[in-house]
Short mmCIF file of C-alpha atoms in Angstrom, two decimals:
data_model
loop_
_atom_site.label_atom_id
_atom_site.label_comp_id
_atom_site.label_asym_id
_atom_site.label_seq_id
_atom_site.Cartn_x
_atom_site.Cartn_y
_atom_site.Cartn_z
CA MET A 206 7.29 -29.90 17.82
CA PHE A 207 9.10 -28.20 14.92
CA ILE A 208 6.29 -25.68 14.40
CA THR A 209 6.04 -25.07 18.14
CA ARG A 210 9.73 -24.25 18.24
CA ILE A 211 9.41 -21.86 15.30
CA LEU A 212 6.47 -20.03 16.90
CA HIS A 213 8.01 -19.84 20.36
CA ASN A 214 7.47 -16.34 21.82
CA ASP A 215 5.43 -15.36 18.74
CA ARG A 216 1.99 -14.89 20.25
CA GLY A 217 0.78 -12.76 17.36
CA GLY A 218 1.84 -15.38 14.83
CA GLN A 219 0.15 -18.15 16.79
CA ILE A 220 -3.13 -16.24 16.85
CA MET A 221 -2.87 -15.34 13.17
CA LEU A 222 -2.26 -18.95 12.12
CA ALA A 223 -5.07 -20.19 14.37
CA VAL A 224 -7.50 -17.71 12.79
CA LEU A 225 -6.27 -18.71 9.34
CA ALA A 226 -6.88 -22.39 10.14
CA VAL A 227 -10.44 -21.63 11.25
CA VAL A 228 -11.07 -19.61 8.08
CA LEU A 229 -9.71 -22.40 5.86
CA VAL A 230 -12.15 -24.85 7.47
CA LEU A 231 -15.15 -22.53 7.79
CA VAL A 232 -15.18 -20.97 4.31
CA PRO A 233 -15.45 -24.31 2.38
CA VAL A 234 -18.28 -25.38 4.68
CA LEU A 235 -20.21 -22.14 4.16
CA ASN A 236 -19.64 -22.19 0.40
CA LEU A 237 -20.00 -25.84 -0.56
CA LEU A 238 -22.18 -27.39 2.13
CA VAL A 239 -24.59 -24.62 3.09
CA PRO A 240 -27.34 -24.30 0.43
CA GLU A 241 -27.57 -21.07 -1.55
CA GLY A 242 -30.86 -19.97 -0.09
CA ASN A 243 -29.49 -20.04 3.45
CA PHE A 244 -28.30 -16.71 4.89
CA LEU A 245 -25.11 -18.45 6.07
CA HIS A 246 -24.13 -19.39 2.52
CA MET A 247 -20.95 -17.74 1.27
CA PRO A 248 -21.05 -16.92 -2.48
CA THR A 249 -18.19 -18.03 -4.69
CA TYR A 250 -17.22 -14.48 -5.65
CA LEU A 251 -16.51 -13.78 -1.97
CA VAL A 252 -14.34 -16.90 -1.76
CA THR A 253 -12.32 -15.62 -4.72
CA LEU A 254 -12.02 -12.20 -3.08
CA LEU A 255 -10.73 -13.76 0.16
CA GLY A 256 -8.28 -15.87 -1.82
CA LYS A 257 -6.95 -12.71 -3.46
CA TYR A 258 -6.49 -11.13 -0.03
CA LEU A 259 -4.49 -14.18 1.11
CA THR A 260 -2.11 -13.86 -1.85
CA TYR A 261 -1.63 -10.19 -0.98
CA ALA A 262 -0.87 -11.21 2.61
CA LEU A 263 1.84 -13.61 1.39
CA LEU A 264 3.28 -10.80 -0.73
CA ALA A 265 3.29 -8.51 2.31
CA ILE A 266 5.21 -11.12 4.33
CA ALA A 267 7.83 -11.25 1.57
CA VAL A 268 8.28 -7.47 1.77
CA ASP A 269 8.37 -7.49 5.57
CA LEU A 270 11.16 -10.07 5.50
CA VAL A 271 13.49 -7.74 3.59
CA TRP A 272 12.26 -4.42 4.97
CA GLY A 273 11.50 -5.27 8.57
CA TYR A 274 14.39 -7.65 9.25
CA LEU A 275 17.02 -6.82 6.64
CA GLY A 276 16.43 -3.07 6.49
CA ILE A 277 15.98 -2.96 2.69
CA LEU A 278 13.03 -0.83 1.61
CA SER A 279 12.18 -2.54 -1.66
CA LEU A 280 9.89 -0.62 -3.99
CA GLY A 281 10.11 -3.31 -6.63
CA HIS A 282 8.50 -6.39 -5.14
CA GLY A 283 5.49 -5.87 -7.36
CA ALA A 284 7.80 -6.97 -10.20
CA PHE A 285 8.51 -10.35 -8.58
CA PHE A 286 4.80 -10.78 -7.89
CA ALA A 287 4.00 -10.02 -11.53
CA LEU A 288 6.71 -12.34 -12.88
CA GLY A 289 5.30 -15.23 -10.87
CA GLY A 290 1.87 -14.31 -12.18
CA TYR A 291 3.08 -14.25 -15.79
CA ALA A 292 4.68 -17.69 -15.39
CA MET A 293 1.35 -19.07 -14.20
CA GLY A 294 -0.50 -17.13 -16.90
CA MET A 295 1.68 -18.63 -19.64
CA TYR A 296 0.86 -22.12 -18.40
CA LEU A 297 -2.87 -21.32 -18.32
CA MET A 298 -2.69 -19.88 -21.85
CA ARG A 299 -1.06 -23.06 -23.14
CA GLN A 300 -3.97 -25.06 -21.68
CA ILE A 301 -6.55 -23.22 -23.82
CA GLY A 302 -5.53 -25.02 -27.02
CA ASP A 303 -8.08 -24.74 -29.81
CA ARG A 304 -10.76 -23.32 -27.48
CA GLY A 305 -9.54 -19.76 -28.09
CA VAL A 306 -11.32 -17.16 -30.21
CA TYR A 307 -9.26 -18.04 -33.31
CA GLY A 308 -9.27 -21.79 -32.67
CA ASN A 309 -5.51 -22.17 -33.15
CA PRO A 310 -4.32 -25.25 -31.22
CA ASN A 311 -0.70 -24.11 -31.06
CA LEU A 312 -0.70 -20.32 -30.55
CA PRO A 313 -2.51 -18.13 -28.00
CA ASP A 314 -5.09 -15.72 -29.44
CA PHE A 315 -2.92 -12.63 -29.11
CA MET A 316 -0.15 -14.26 -31.16
CA VAL A 317 -2.62 -15.18 -33.89
CA PHE A 318 -3.96 -11.62 -33.88
CA LEU A 319 -0.41 -10.25 -34.24
CA ASN A 320 0.20 -12.69 -37.12
CA TRP A 321 2.90 -14.69 -35.35
CA LYS A 322 3.75 -17.91 -37.15
CA GLU A 323 5.35 -19.93 -34.37
CA MET A 324 5.65 -20.10 -30.61
CA PRO A 325 8.59 -18.06 -29.18
CA TRP A 326 11.36 -20.10 -27.60
CA PHE A 327 10.66 -18.73 -24.10
CA TRP A 328 7.12 -20.14 -24.22
CA GLN A 329 8.44 -23.66 -24.68
CA GLY A 330 7.82 -25.95 -21.72
CA PHE A 331 4.96 -23.91 -20.27
CA ASP A 332 2.47 -26.56 -21.36
CA MET A 333 3.82 -28.63 -18.44
CA PHE A 334 2.63 -27.68 -14.95
CA TRP A 335 5.84 -28.67 -13.17
CA PHE A 336 7.92 -26.54 -15.52
CA ALA A 337 5.65 -23.53 -15.02
CA MET A 338 5.87 -23.90 -11.22
CA LEU A 339 9.64 -24.14 -11.48
CA MET A 340 9.65 -20.87 -13.43
CA VAL A 341 7.40 -19.27 -10.79
CA LEU A 342 10.29 -19.70 -8.36
CA LEU A 343 13.25 -19.51 -10.72
CA VAL A 344 12.48 -16.34 -12.70
CA PRO A 345 11.93 -14.03 -9.68
CA GLY A 346 14.74 -15.78 -7.81
CA VAL A 347 17.30 -15.36 -10.61
CA LEU A 348 16.31 -11.73 -11.18
CA ALA A 349 16.64 -11.04 -7.45
CA PHE A 350 20.03 -12.77 -7.38
CA VAL A 351 21.42 -10.79 -10.32
CA PHE A 352 20.00 -7.48 -9.11
CA GLY A 353 21.02 -8.11 -5.50
CA TRP A 354 24.52 -9.29 -6.35
CA LEU A 355 25.23 -6.17 -8.39
CA ALA A 356 23.59 -3.75 -5.95
CA PHE A 357 24.83 -5.21 -2.67
CA ARG A 358 28.39 -5.77 -3.87
CA SER A 359 28.42 -2.10 -4.86
CA ARG A 360 27.17 -1.29 -1.34
CA VAL A 361 24.16 0.60 -2.59
CA THR A 362 21.91 1.22 0.42
CA GLY A 363 19.15 3.42 1.74
CA VAL A 364 17.03 5.57 -0.50
CA TYR A 365 19.32 4.95 -3.48
CA LEU A 366 18.60 1.23 -3.36
CA SER A 367 14.86 1.92 -3.05
CA ILE A 368 14.98 4.11 -6.15
CA ILE A 369 16.84 1.42 -8.10
CA THR A 370 14.28 -1.23 -7.17
CA GLN A 371 11.54 1.12 -8.33
CA ALA A 372 13.41 1.73 -11.58
CA LEU A 373 13.65 -2.04 -12.08
CA THR A 374 9.90 -2.58 -11.88
CA TYR A 375 9.23 0.44 -14.10
CA ALA A 376 11.62 -0.89 -16.74
CA LEU A 377 9.79 -4.23 -16.70
CA LEU A 378 6.47 -2.37 -16.95
CA LEU A 379 7.61 -0.65 -20.15
CA ALA A 380 9.06 -3.86 -21.57
CA PHE A 381 5.95 -5.97 -20.99
CA PHE A 382 3.74 -3.31 -22.58
CA ARG A 383 5.43 -3.96 -25.94
CA ASN A 384 3.60 -6.42 -28.20
CA GLU A 385 6.84 -7.74 -29.66
CA MET A 386 7.92 -9.01 -26.24
CA GLY A 387 5.49 -11.88 -26.65
CA PHE A 388 3.54 -11.52 -23.40
CA GLY A 389 0.27 -10.11 -24.71
CA GLY A 390 1.26 -6.44 -24.65
CA ASN A 391 -1.13 -4.00 -23.02
CA ASN A 392 -3.90 -6.59 -22.67
CA GLY A 393 -1.71 -9.18 -20.99
CA LEU A 394 -2.84 -12.78 -20.63
CA THR A 395 -6.48 -13.67 -19.96
CA ASP A 396 -9.43 -15.87 -20.99
CA PHE A 397 -8.07 -18.81 -19.00
CA LYS A 398 -10.09 -22.03 -19.17
CA ASP A 399 -8.73 -24.61 -16.76
CA ILE A 400 -5.81 -25.66 -14.58
CA LEU A 401 -4.62 -29.28 -14.48
CA GLY A 402 -7.80 -30.20 -16.34
CA PHE A 403 -10.15 -28.57 -13.81
CA SER A 404 -12.35 -25.68 -14.93
CA LEU A 405 -11.44 -22.36 -13.36
CA GLN A 406 -15.14 -21.47 -13.30
CA SER A 407 -15.95 -24.42 -11.05
CA ASP A 408 -16.78 -23.69 -7.41
CA ASN A 409 -14.59 -26.62 -6.33
CA THR A 410 -11.62 -25.29 -8.28
CA ARG A 411 -12.01 -21.81 -6.83
CA MET A 412 -12.27 -23.28 -3.35
CA THR A 413 -9.14 -25.35 -3.94
CA LEU A 414 -7.24 -22.22 -5.02
CA PHE A 415 -8.48 -20.42 -1.91
CA VAL A 416 -7.27 -23.22 0.37
CA LEU A 417 -3.94 -23.41 -1.46
CA SER A 418 -3.52 -19.65 -0.98
CA GLY A 419 -4.12 -20.06 2.75
CA LEU A 420 -1.67 -22.96 3.00
CA ALA A 421 0.92 -20.98 1.03
CA LEU A 422 0.46 -18.06 3.43
CA ALA A 423 0.93 -20.33 6.44
CA GLY A 424 3.96 -21.99 4.83
CA GLY A 425 5.49 -18.63 3.88
CA TYR A 426 4.98 -17.32 7.41
CA LEU A 427 6.61 -20.38 8.99
CA LEU A 428 9.53 -20.21 6.53
CA CYS A 429 10.17 -16.55 7.32
CA ARG A 430 9.84 -17.17 11.06
CA PHE A 431 12.27 -20.09 10.78
CA ILE A 432 14.79 -17.87 9.00
CA ILE A 433 14.42 -15.11 11.59
CA ASN A 434 14.84 -17.49 14.55
CA SER A 435 17.96 -19.11 13.07
CA LYS A 436 21.55 -17.96 13.28
CA LEU A 437 21.09 -16.52 9.80
CA GLY A 438 18.22 -14.42 11.11
CA ARG A 439 20.30 -13.01 13.93
CA ILE A 440 23.00 -12.03 11.45
CA VAL A 441 20.39 -10.45 9.17
CA VAL A 442 19.04 -8.34 12.05
CA ALA A 443 22.62 -7.35 12.91
CA ILE A 444 23.11 -6.21 9.32
CA ARG A 445 19.94 -4.13 9.58
CA ASP A 446 21.02 -2.49 12.85
CA ALA A 447 24.76 -2.10 12.26
CA GLU A 448 25.90 -3.18 8.80
CA SER A 449 29.41 -1.74 9.08
CA ARG A 450 30.08 -3.48 12.40
CA THR A 451 28.74 -6.77 11.06
CA ARG A 452 31.06 -6.51 8.07
CA PHE A 453 33.97 -5.56 10.34
CA VAL A 454 33.68 -8.75 12.44
CA GLY A 455 34.08 -10.85 9.30
CA TYR A 456 30.66 -11.56 7.81
CA ARG A 457 30.19 -11.26 4.06
CA VAL A 458 27.20 -8.97 4.34
CA GLU A 459 26.33 -9.02 0.65
CA HIS A 460 25.95 -12.81 0.69
CA TYR A 461 23.33 -12.68 3.43
CA LYS A 462 21.51 -9.83 1.75
CA VAL A 463 21.36 -11.62 -1.59
CA TRP A 464 20.13 -14.86 -0.03
CA VAL A 465 17.29 -13.24 1.93
CA PHE A 466 16.37 -11.02 -1.02
CA MET A 467 16.10 -14.13 -3.22
CA VAL A 468 13.86 -15.95 -0.73
CA SER A 469 11.64 -12.89 -0.49
CA ALA A 470 11.40 -12.60 -4.29
CA MET A 471 10.43 -16.27 -4.67
CA LEU A 472 7.70 -15.89 -2.03
CA ALA A 473 6.38 -12.92 -4.01
CA GLY A 474 6.44 -15.06 -7.16
CA VAL A 475 4.39 -17.79 -5.47
CA ALA A 476 1.87 -15.16 -4.37
CA GLY A 477 1.59 -13.94 -7.96
CA ALA A 478 1.13 -17.47 -9.28
CA LEU A 479 -1.78 -18.07 -6.89
CA TYR A 480 -3.28 -14.67 -7.65
CA VAL A 481 -3.61 -15.05 -11.43
CA PRO A 482 -5.96 -18.07 -11.71
CA GLN A 483 -8.25 -16.50 -9.11
CA VAL A 484 -8.60 -13.09 -10.77
CA GLY A 485 -8.41 -14.47 -14.32
CA ILE A 486 -5.93 -12.00 -15.82
CA ILE A 487 -2.34 -10.77 -15.64
CA ASN A 488 -1.21 -7.63 -17.47
CA PRO A 489 1.69 -5.15 -17.31
CA GLY A 490 -0.26 -2.99 -14.86
CA GLU A 491 0.87 -5.36 -12.11
CA PHE A 492 4.42 -4.02 -12.63
CA SER A 493 3.28 -0.49 -11.77
CA PRO A 494 5.59 1.17 -9.21
CA LEU A 495 2.45 2.38 -7.43
CA ASN A 496 1.59 -1.24 -6.65
CA SER A 497 4.97 -1.79 -5.02
CA ILE A 498 4.55 1.38 -2.97
CA GLU A 499 1.12 0.20 -1.88
CA ILE A 500 2.62 -3.07 -0.63
CA VAL A 501 5.00 -1.10 1.56
CA ILE A 502 2.02 0.82 2.96
CA TRP A 503 0.32 -2.48 3.89
CA VAL A 504 3.37 -3.52 5.88
CA ALA A 505 3.79 -0.11 7.53
CA ILE A 506 0.15 -0.02 8.64
CA GLY A 507 0.20 -3.57 9.96
CA GLY A 508 3.58 -3.20 11.65
CA ARG A 509 6.89 -4.14 10.11
CA ALA A 510 9.34 -6.62 11.62
CA THR A 511 6.45 -8.68 12.97
CA LEU A 512 5.36 -10.71 9.90
CA TYR A 513 1.84 -11.17 11.29
CA GLY A 514 1.43 -7.39 11.23
CA ALA A 515 2.10 -7.47 7.48
CA VAL A 516 -0.71 -10.00 7.09
CA ILE A 517 -3.10 -7.81 9.08
CA GLY A 518 -2.14 -4.71 7.13
CA ALA A 519 -2.52 -6.37 3.73
CA ILE A 520 -5.97 -7.78 4.50
CA LEU A 521 -7.35 -4.67 6.21
CA VAL A 522 -6.09 -2.21 3.59
CA ASN A 523 -7.34 -4.31 0.69
CA TYR A 524 -10.71 -4.81 2.34
CA ALA A 525 -10.94 -1.04 2.78
CA LYS A 526 -9.91 -0.63 -0.86
CA THR A 527 -12.68 -2.98 -1.98
CA VAL A 528 -15.26 -1.03 0.01
CA PHE A 529 -14.17 2.53 -0.71
CA THR A 530 -13.34 2.09 -4.39
CA GLY A 531 -16.96 1.07 -4.77
CA LEU A 532 -18.24 4.04 -2.80
CA MET A 533 -15.69 6.73 -3.68
CA PRO A 534 -13.38 5.39 -6.42
CA GLU A 535 -11.58 8.67 -7.06
CA SER A 536 -10.91 9.35 -3.39
CA TRP A 537 -9.31 6.03 -2.41
CA ILE A 538 -5.73 6.94 -3.33
CA PHE A 539 -5.96 10.10 -1.20
CA MET A 540 -7.42 8.14 1.70
CA LEU A 541 -4.61 5.61 1.45
CA GLY A 542 -1.99 8.36 1.46
CA ALA A 543 -3.60 10.06 4.46
CA LEU A 544 -3.74 6.74 6.30
CA PHE A 545 -0.04 6.15 5.64
CA VAL A 546 0.86 9.62 6.92
CA LEU A 547 -1.21 9.15 10.08
CA VAL A 548 0.34 5.76 10.78
CA THR A 549 3.85 7.13 10.20
CA LEU A 550 3.26 10.03 12.58
CA TYR A 551 1.24 8.40 15.34
CA LEU A 552 1.74 4.64 14.95
CA PRO A 553 5.35 4.17 13.80
CA GLN A 554 5.18 0.50 14.79
CA GLY A 555 1.85 -0.06 13.04
CA LEU A 556 -1.23 -1.79 14.39
CA ALA A 557 0.81 -4.68 15.78
CA GLY A 558 2.94 -2.19 17.71
CA LEU A 559 -0.19 -0.47 19.04
CA VAL A 560 -1.53 -3.75 20.42
CA GLN A 561 1.82 -4.52 22.03
CA ASN A 562 2.01 -1.05 23.59
CA LEU A 563 -1.49 -1.45 25.04
CA LYS A 564 -0.51 -4.82 26.52
CA ASP A 565 2.67 -3.37 28.01
CA SER A 566 0.71 -0.44 29.44
CA ARG A 567 -1.78 -2.75 31.16
CA TRP A 568 1.05 -4.87 32.53
CA PHE A 569 2.79 -1.74 33.87
CA HIS A 570 -0.38 -0.48 35.61
CA LYS A 571 -0.93 -3.86 37.20
CA ARG A 572 2.64 -3.85 38.52
CA VAL A 573 2.20 -0.35 39.94
CA GLN A 574 -1.07 -1.24 41.64
CA ALA A 575 0.49 -4.38 43.11
#
């Protein structure tokens, strides 16, 4: 009943979640139950690839929440994604123990290589899974709160706010590249062995991560839809459409902005945490401003202010990236830019808007003929 109420009048979301449910049932069957020689068998590498796409879709939902419904074009959500990934990576590094290259039971390999003598204070606690998961939410959330409180109280909006968010992720990129920061420098964190005692190379573990990514995507979608359908959501949309009027009638606009920005950042952190054990590495390249811009392109192509459109855009664009970077690796960035320009000019509401326009057109023609 609760989910039905959340998805009321959200036909696109209902279809998207139904398809996701089918995928989450079908993929384990094809991978684990169908024998390898059968043409229906799905290889494990493809399961991992699909799991990565699902984490990207969750990240796209987080961006759509602040851009589509709050009107904040964030070019820094890649930073929140990366911070969640680093929190998970630090936990996975602590699980290696003496199985590393240097066999040190207390320090990760990169610290031994750099001749560090003891574990930095900010690595303490990451040997416990619950603490690492808390940091996955807390670190992006606190950063979003501090950044949002300062920016929104100063009434920074529009392109200026977008530039500041991009500057934030670039500053973190430069910081994490430094070896003395204690996060692996240019190489980042890698060579993970297991999670909660289960080998990351196991088919069952990879399938579990895939299913968890799908459940996180469904949970993130329902959370965002719940926020949008609530009174808070109506105020957020009012801020997007007429911020000055909303402030004039007595609402503390900056409070609503900070709260939604924090929720969005924590969703991005969860996406990053699920991404890292599936790809096996996290490095400062994830902070690249180009990554944050690419996330915005996913949402624009899928259709912002729909949530399910962000999911469609993230999966389609990343599938195309997988295909075309294999065929024409140097041309992909130009193709992505051309696609964004075409969508901006001819499909301002994205693919989701195109489908809705086609439905409205058919309905109109039927009414005329009647």
